């Protein structure tokens, strides 16, 4: 335990019903697995968020910021320290007028990616349709450089603001953001050992006025295609492994290795999309990790390719 009684009191006084102690992370991840967070906090204002971050930095209490948990596998042992979510305090989406090249839309980190897509559609702005159907928050989406074959966050993002652990807000422009396949880092993150303490509070996206009717038609087509190719309504974290840079996709390799539909405990490979690991209802994080390792070993033996996880595995 890292949070002593005095700290618990401080958190309770400051955050009331917005702090939960020993909160099962299974309630906050789309895989519905994961042990308890020592303290799970959803500040309801930006001022409270800054106060919390400054306090934990001074007290050397570790914290991790998560979004909607749609790309997370939390271990059964849970998370020591604080888990902070931004969905109650940083949710607005606004446009800035006067951009020469297009329309700059700023979305706060706790807003849903789907709210940003809808905002763009309603306002006839082109650029966000690639993200239709991707669950989670803008902050998580930027951090994961979320995307599809049609594009990813890096194709529209122009800048982010980050909150530093000492409470200062800093702008980081596109020129200082290093995007990779399902990842992002900026200078300060690269220099730090261990998890970064600075986190995203908003992102500015450059979108372009377009024919709303055409945009909606395109959106319907994209959403229809997603529904056909993914295990809709099942508990998952989306694609579990990154696709190799060249050649077959992770899903194809898993299928060709004869692993489609295998299961360990309550975790199984989806019969619809082999790169989706599904919680069949009673899986533990240990089941999912065991299935993950089995897949990695078999694909390595068969094709000499190591499948790297796309899902973020956290926990003590
Ligand atoms: C059914 C399904 C379909 C999916 N389809 C796709 C898809 O098509 N394409 C795709 O790319 N992904 C897909 N995903 C994965 C997931 O939705 C995305 O990666 C999404 O962007 C994660 O957002 P989140 O808010 O849930 O982040 P989380 O899962 O909560 O967090 C992901 C990572 O981001 C970090 N993080 C979160 N917020 C912040 C912040 N404000 N500042 C700094 N770090 C932060 C977390 O610490 C963690 O390391 C899918 C998932 C599911 C369940």
XYZ file of C-alpha atoms and ligand atoms in Angstrom:
369
model
C 0.000 0.000 0.000
C 1.366 3.411 -0.983
C -1.546 5.554 0.099
C -1.466 5.955 3.870
C -4.366 6.949 6.129
C -3.476 10.665 6.048
C -3.457 10.666 2.256
C -6.747 8.759 2.138
C -8.285 11.422 4.362
C -7.011 14.212 2.134
C -8.381 12.483 -0.973
C -11.755 11.838 0.660
C -12.062 15.454 1.822
C -11.132 16.858 -1.585
C -12.932 14.439 -3.876
C -15.829 13.014 -1.862
C -17.872 10.676 -4.038
C -15.397 11.150 -6.915
C -12.758 8.981 -5.248
C -13.129 5.222 -4.744
C -10.592 3.169 -2.827
C -9.690 -0.392 -3.857
C -11.843 0.058 -6.921
C -11.932 -3.001 -9.243
C -10.504 -1.912 -12.599
C -12.686 -4.580 -14.224
C -15.465 -1.960 -13.914
C -13.468 0.494 -16.013
C -12.037 -1.566 -18.870
C -13.760 -2.917 -21.960
C -12.186 -6.354 -21.329
C -13.927 -6.322 -17.916
C -10.884 -7.736 -16.112
C -8.391 -6.164 -13.731
C -7.741 -5.987 -10.000
C -8.234 -2.993 -7.713
C -6.785 0.480 -8.093
C -5.673 1.747 -4.697
C -7.546 4.968 -5.465
C -9.627 5.683 -8.563
C -10.350 9.388 -8.986
C -12.493 11.322 -11.453
C -11.923 15.034 -10.641
C -14.923 17.147 -11.604
C -13.024 20.318 -12.460
C -9.730 21.258 -14.040
C -8.672 23.099 -10.861
C -9.225 19.931 -8.797
C -7.259 17.911 -11.333
C -4.278 20.277 -11.094
C -4.432 20.204 -7.304
C -4.470 16.395 -7.318
C -1.525 16.076 -9.673
C 0.590 18.616 -7.757
C -0.231 16.885 -4.469
C 0.634 13.374 -5.666
C 3.844 14.602 -7.313
C 4.951 16.257 -4.057
C 3.999 13.185 -2.008
C 5.664 10.866 -4.551
C 2.462 8.877 -4.964
C 2.498 7.327 -8.444
C -0.421 8.005 -10.769
C -1.569 6.838 -14.156
C -4.082 8.644 -16.353
C -6.418 6.375 -18.263
C -9.201 7.104 -20.715
C -12.181 4.790 -21.144
C -10.109 1.617 -20.697
C -10.776 0.301 -24.206
C -7.134 -0.499 -24.910
C -6.123 -1.632 -21.444
C -5.371 -4.965 -19.828
C -5.048 -4.437 -16.076
C -3.405 -7.311 -14.194
C -5.412 -9.147 -11.523
C -3.094 -7.755 -8.836
C -4.382 -4.255 -9.599
C -2.669 -0.874 -9.607
C -0.669 0.702 -6.793
C -1.200 4.435 -6.407
C -3.776 6.591 -8.179
C -5.741 5.998 -11.333
C -6.998 9.325 -12.701
C -9.762 9.676 -15.301
C -10.600 12.897 -17.128
C -14.074 12.090 -18.366
C -15.817 14.198 -15.689
C -13.747 17.354 -16.121
C -12.285 17.656 -19.611
C -15.092 16.936 -22.062
C -15.731 19.952 -24.286
C -15.252 20.226 -28.039
C -14.898 23.701 -29.592
C -13.961 25.202 -32.919
C -11.605 28.125 -33.440
C -12.460 30.526 -36.238
C -10.003 32.272 -38.479
C -7.698 29.408 -39.552
C -6.504 29.880 -43.117
C -5.982 26.212 -43.932
C -9.227 24.840 -42.483
C -11.133 24.718 -39.191
C -9.245 24.012 -35.982
C -11.305 21.949 -33.545
C -10.038 21.517 -30.000
C -11.301 18.478 -28.115
C -10.537 17.961 -24.439
C -8.865 14.685 -23.497
C -11.880 13.268 -21.648
C -14.284 13.746 -24.582
C -15.229 10.610 -26.513
C -13.606 10.037 -29.891
C -17.130 9.329 -31.183
C -18.335 12.749 -29.927
C -15.550 14.364 -31.939
C -16.532 12.333 -35.023
C -20.195 13.350 -34.584
C -19.206 17.009 -34.055
C -17.285 16.929 -37.342
C -20.178 15.260 -39.177
C -22.840 17.638 -37.833
C -20.689 20.646 -38.719
C -19.778 19.375 -42.189
C -16.070 19.031 -41.401
C -13.948 16.459 -43.185
C -11.071 14.636 -41.455
C -12.483 12.540 -38.604
C -14.413 9.834 -40.479
C -11.427 7.461 -40.235
C -12.089 7.221 -36.476
C -15.789 6.316 -36.714
C -16.482 3.384 -34.428
C -13.250 3.614 -32.407
C -14.306 3.637 -28.757
C -12.499 5.550 -26.009
C -11.479 9.111 -25.306
C -9.634 11.755 -27.290
C -6.690 11.562 -24.827
C -6.431 7.774 -25.137
C -6.875 8.020 -28.901
C -4.060 10.554 -29.285
C -1.759 8.572 -26.985
C -2.432 5.391 -28.968
C -2.348 7.206 -32.343
C -5.629 5.386 -32.848
C -6.702 4.717 -36.377
C -7.736 2.396 -39.136
C -6.654 1.739 -42.713
C -8.323 5.086 -43.515
C -6.100 7.241 -41.309
C -4.964 7.862 -37.770
C -4.780 10.675 -35.234
C -1.453 11.898 -36.600
C -3.076 12.751 -39.949
C -5.312 15.448 -38.400
C -3.743 16.435 -35.076
C -1.815 19.718 -34.993
C -0.985 20.218 -31.304
C -1.693 18.986 -27.798
C -1.594 20.554 -24.374
C -0.105 18.490 -21.586
C -0.368 18.931 -17.838
C 2.988 18.611 -16.149
C 3.269 17.072 -12.676
C 4.090 20.438 -11.092
C 0.796 21.845 -12.386
C 2.009 23.760 -15.460
C 0.264 23.457 -18.819
C 2.501 23.162 -21.880
C 1.689 23.241 -25.594
C 3.427 20.622 -27.722
C 3.139 21.219 -31.471
C 3.078 18.566 -34.155
C 6.783 19.219 -34.885
C 7.650 17.877 -31.423
C 5.304 14.897 -31.422
C 6.819 11.555 -32.431
C 4.020 9.343 -33.702
C 4.472 5.664 -34.358
C 2.136 2.817 -35.235
C -0.328 2.915 -32.322
C 1.913 5.109 -30.217
C 3.020 8.646 -29.438
C 5.837 10.184 -27.484
C 7.146 13.676 -27.028
C 10.540 14.804 -25.856
C 9.757 14.900 -22.174
C 8.313 11.352 -22.255
C 11.296 9.978 -24.097
C 13.686 11.374 -21.503
C 11.845 10.046 -18.474
C 12.528 6.566 -17.144
C 9.327 4.732 -16.406
C 5.843 6.043 -17.087
C 5.538 9.700 -18.018
C 3.941 11.960 -15.451
C 2.869 14.561 -18.015
C -0.387 13.726 -19.717
C -2.591 15.044 -22.491
C -5.360 17.476 -21.603
C -6.491 18.378 -25.118
C -5.795 18.002 -28.813
C -6.320 20.430 -31.711
C -7.414 18.896 -35.007
C -7.285 20.615 -38.383
C -10.460 19.707 -40.297
C -11.821 20.917 -43.633
C -15.292 22.159 -44.599
C -16.944 19.634 -46.863
C -20.333 18.535 -48.210
C -22.247 17.262 -45.107
C -24.372 14.941 -47.226
C -21.321 13.241 -48.783
C -19.630 12.985 -45.370
C -22.677 11.253 -43.876
C -22.877 8.836 -46.787
C -19.203 7.955 -46.298
C -19.778 7.572 -42.528
C -22.602 5.061 -43.045
C -20.403 2.994 -45.346
C -17.506 2.955 -42.843
C -19.744 2.031 -39.910
C -21.423 -0.742 -41.891
C -18.051 -2.259 -42.857
C -16.839 -2.191 -39.221
C -19.930 -4.012 -37.994
C -19.335 -6.826 -40.484
C -15.629 -7.335 -39.724
C -15.539 -7.087 -35.907
C -17.078 -9.112 -33.087
C -19.752 -6.573 -32.224
C -21.016 -6.517 -28.635
C -18.331 -8.839 -27.204
C -15.931 -7.894 -24.378
C -12.571 -7.037 -25.958
C -9.906 -4.350 -26.261
C -10.094 -4.263 -30.055
C -7.076 -5.624 -31.935
C -4.834 -7.212 -29.345
C -1.585 -7.336 -31.369
C 0.076 -4.840 -33.703
C 0.188 -5.857 -37.346
C 3.708 -6.674 -38.578
C 5.143 -3.919 -40.804
C 4.918 -6.031 -43.938
C 3.177 -9.186 -45.083
C 0.226 -10.780 -43.377
C -1.806 -9.078 -40.657
C -1.669 -10.306 -37.060
C -5.180 -11.740 -37.483
C -4.157 -13.694 -40.594
C -1.047 -15.084 -38.857
C -3.077 -16.182 -35.829
C -5.614 -17.879 -38.070
C -2.947 -19.590 -40.219
C -1.212 -20.817 -37.040
C -4.441 -22.690 -36.269
C -5.338 -20.570 -33.276
C -8.735 -19.212 -34.302
C -11.301 -19.997 -31.595
C -8.791 -21.425 -29.062
C -9.440 -20.489 -25.458
C -7.784 -20.527 -22.044
C -10.081 -20.231 -19.046
C -12.619 -17.549 -19.862
C -10.514 -15.948 -22.619
C -10.805 -16.908 -26.275
C -9.831 -15.878 -29.786
C -12.786 -14.415 -31.669
C -14.145 -16.585 -34.491
C -14.988 -13.366 -36.386
C -11.624 -11.574 -36.135
C -8.622 -13.615 -34.912
C -6.796 -10.522 -33.613
C -9.553 -9.953 -31.043
C -9.130 -11.684 -27.665
C -12.555 -11.969 -26.078
C -13.593 -12.247 -22.456
C -16.325 -14.887 -22.643
C -17.769 -13.654 -19.370
C -15.637 -15.081 -16.596
C -12.061 -14.433 -17.778
C -9.323 -13.179 -15.493
C -6.407 -11.039 -16.632
C -4.229 -14.136 -16.064
C -6.339 -16.106 -18.596
C -5.897 -13.336 -21.166
C -2.144 -13.078 -20.524
C -1.769 -16.862 -20.841
C -3.686 -16.843 -24.139
C -1.595 -13.912 -25.361
C 1.657 -15.777 -24.614
C 0.376 -18.964 -26.255
C -0.443 -17.019 -29.422
C 2.932 -15.240 -29.403
C 4.844 -18.539 -28.973
C 2.911 -20.411 -31.664
C 3.149 -17.585 -34.218
C 6.880 -17.223 -33.480
C 7.475 -20.978 -33.908
C 5.414 -21.149 -37.109
C 6.407 -17.926 -38.910
C 9.418 -16.593 -36.971
C 7.408 -13.411 -36.302
C 6.937 -11.982 -32.818
C 3.530 -10.368 -32.385
C 3.889 -7.297 -30.216
C 0.914 -6.319 -28.065
C -1.080 -3.246 -29.117
C -3.052 -3.375 -25.865
C -1.386 -1.594 -22.924
C -0.728 -3.971 -20.040
C -0.607 -2.212 -16.697
C -0.620 -3.202 -13.056
C 1.756 -4.231 -10.346
C -14.383 -2.915 -29.892
C -13.117 -2.109 -30.007
C -12.700 -1.658 -31.243
C -11.519 -0.919 -31.377
N -11.148 -0.478 -32.610
C -10.015 0.252 -32.745
C -9.608 0.730 -34.029
O -10.269 0.544 -35.028
N -8.447 1.430 -34.103
C -7.680 1.706 -32.999
O -6.627 2.367 -33.119
N -8.051 1.275 -31.767
C -9.181 0.552 -31.619
N -9.563 0.093 -30.375
C -8.678 0.362 -29.221
C -9.042 1.624 -28.425
O -10.390 1.947 -28.583
C -8.188 2.831 -28.824
O -6.830 2.566 -28.632
C -8.589 4.073 -28.015
O -7.953 5.175 -28.582
C -8.223 3.977 -26.542
O -8.822 5.066 -25.869
P -9.160 4.986 -24.313
O -9.666 6.310 -23.889
O -10.044 3.846 -24.023
O -7.702 4.754 -23.705
P -7.290 3.746 -22.541
O -7.477 2.340 -23.022
O -7.934 4.119 -21.285
O -5.732 4.066 -22.448
C -4.846 3.720 -23.488
C -3.448 4.292 -23.149
O -3.488 5.703 -23.241
C -3.079 6.294 -21.997
N -3.890 7.502 -21.834
C -5.237 7.610 -21.804
N -5.604 8.899 -21.678
C -4.461 9.623 -21.626
C -4.174 11.010 -21.498
N -5.142 11.929 -21.375
N -2.880 11.399 -21.477
C -1.877 10.493 -21.582
N -2.093 9.163 -21.692
C -3.367 8.737 -21.730
C -3.346 5.236 -20.938
O -2.528 5.411 -19.795
C -3.003 3.971 -21.726
O -1.595 3.783 -21.740
C -10.738 -0.632 -30.222
C -11.169 -1.082 -28.958
C -12.350 -1.811 -28.845
C -12.801 -2.274 -27.493
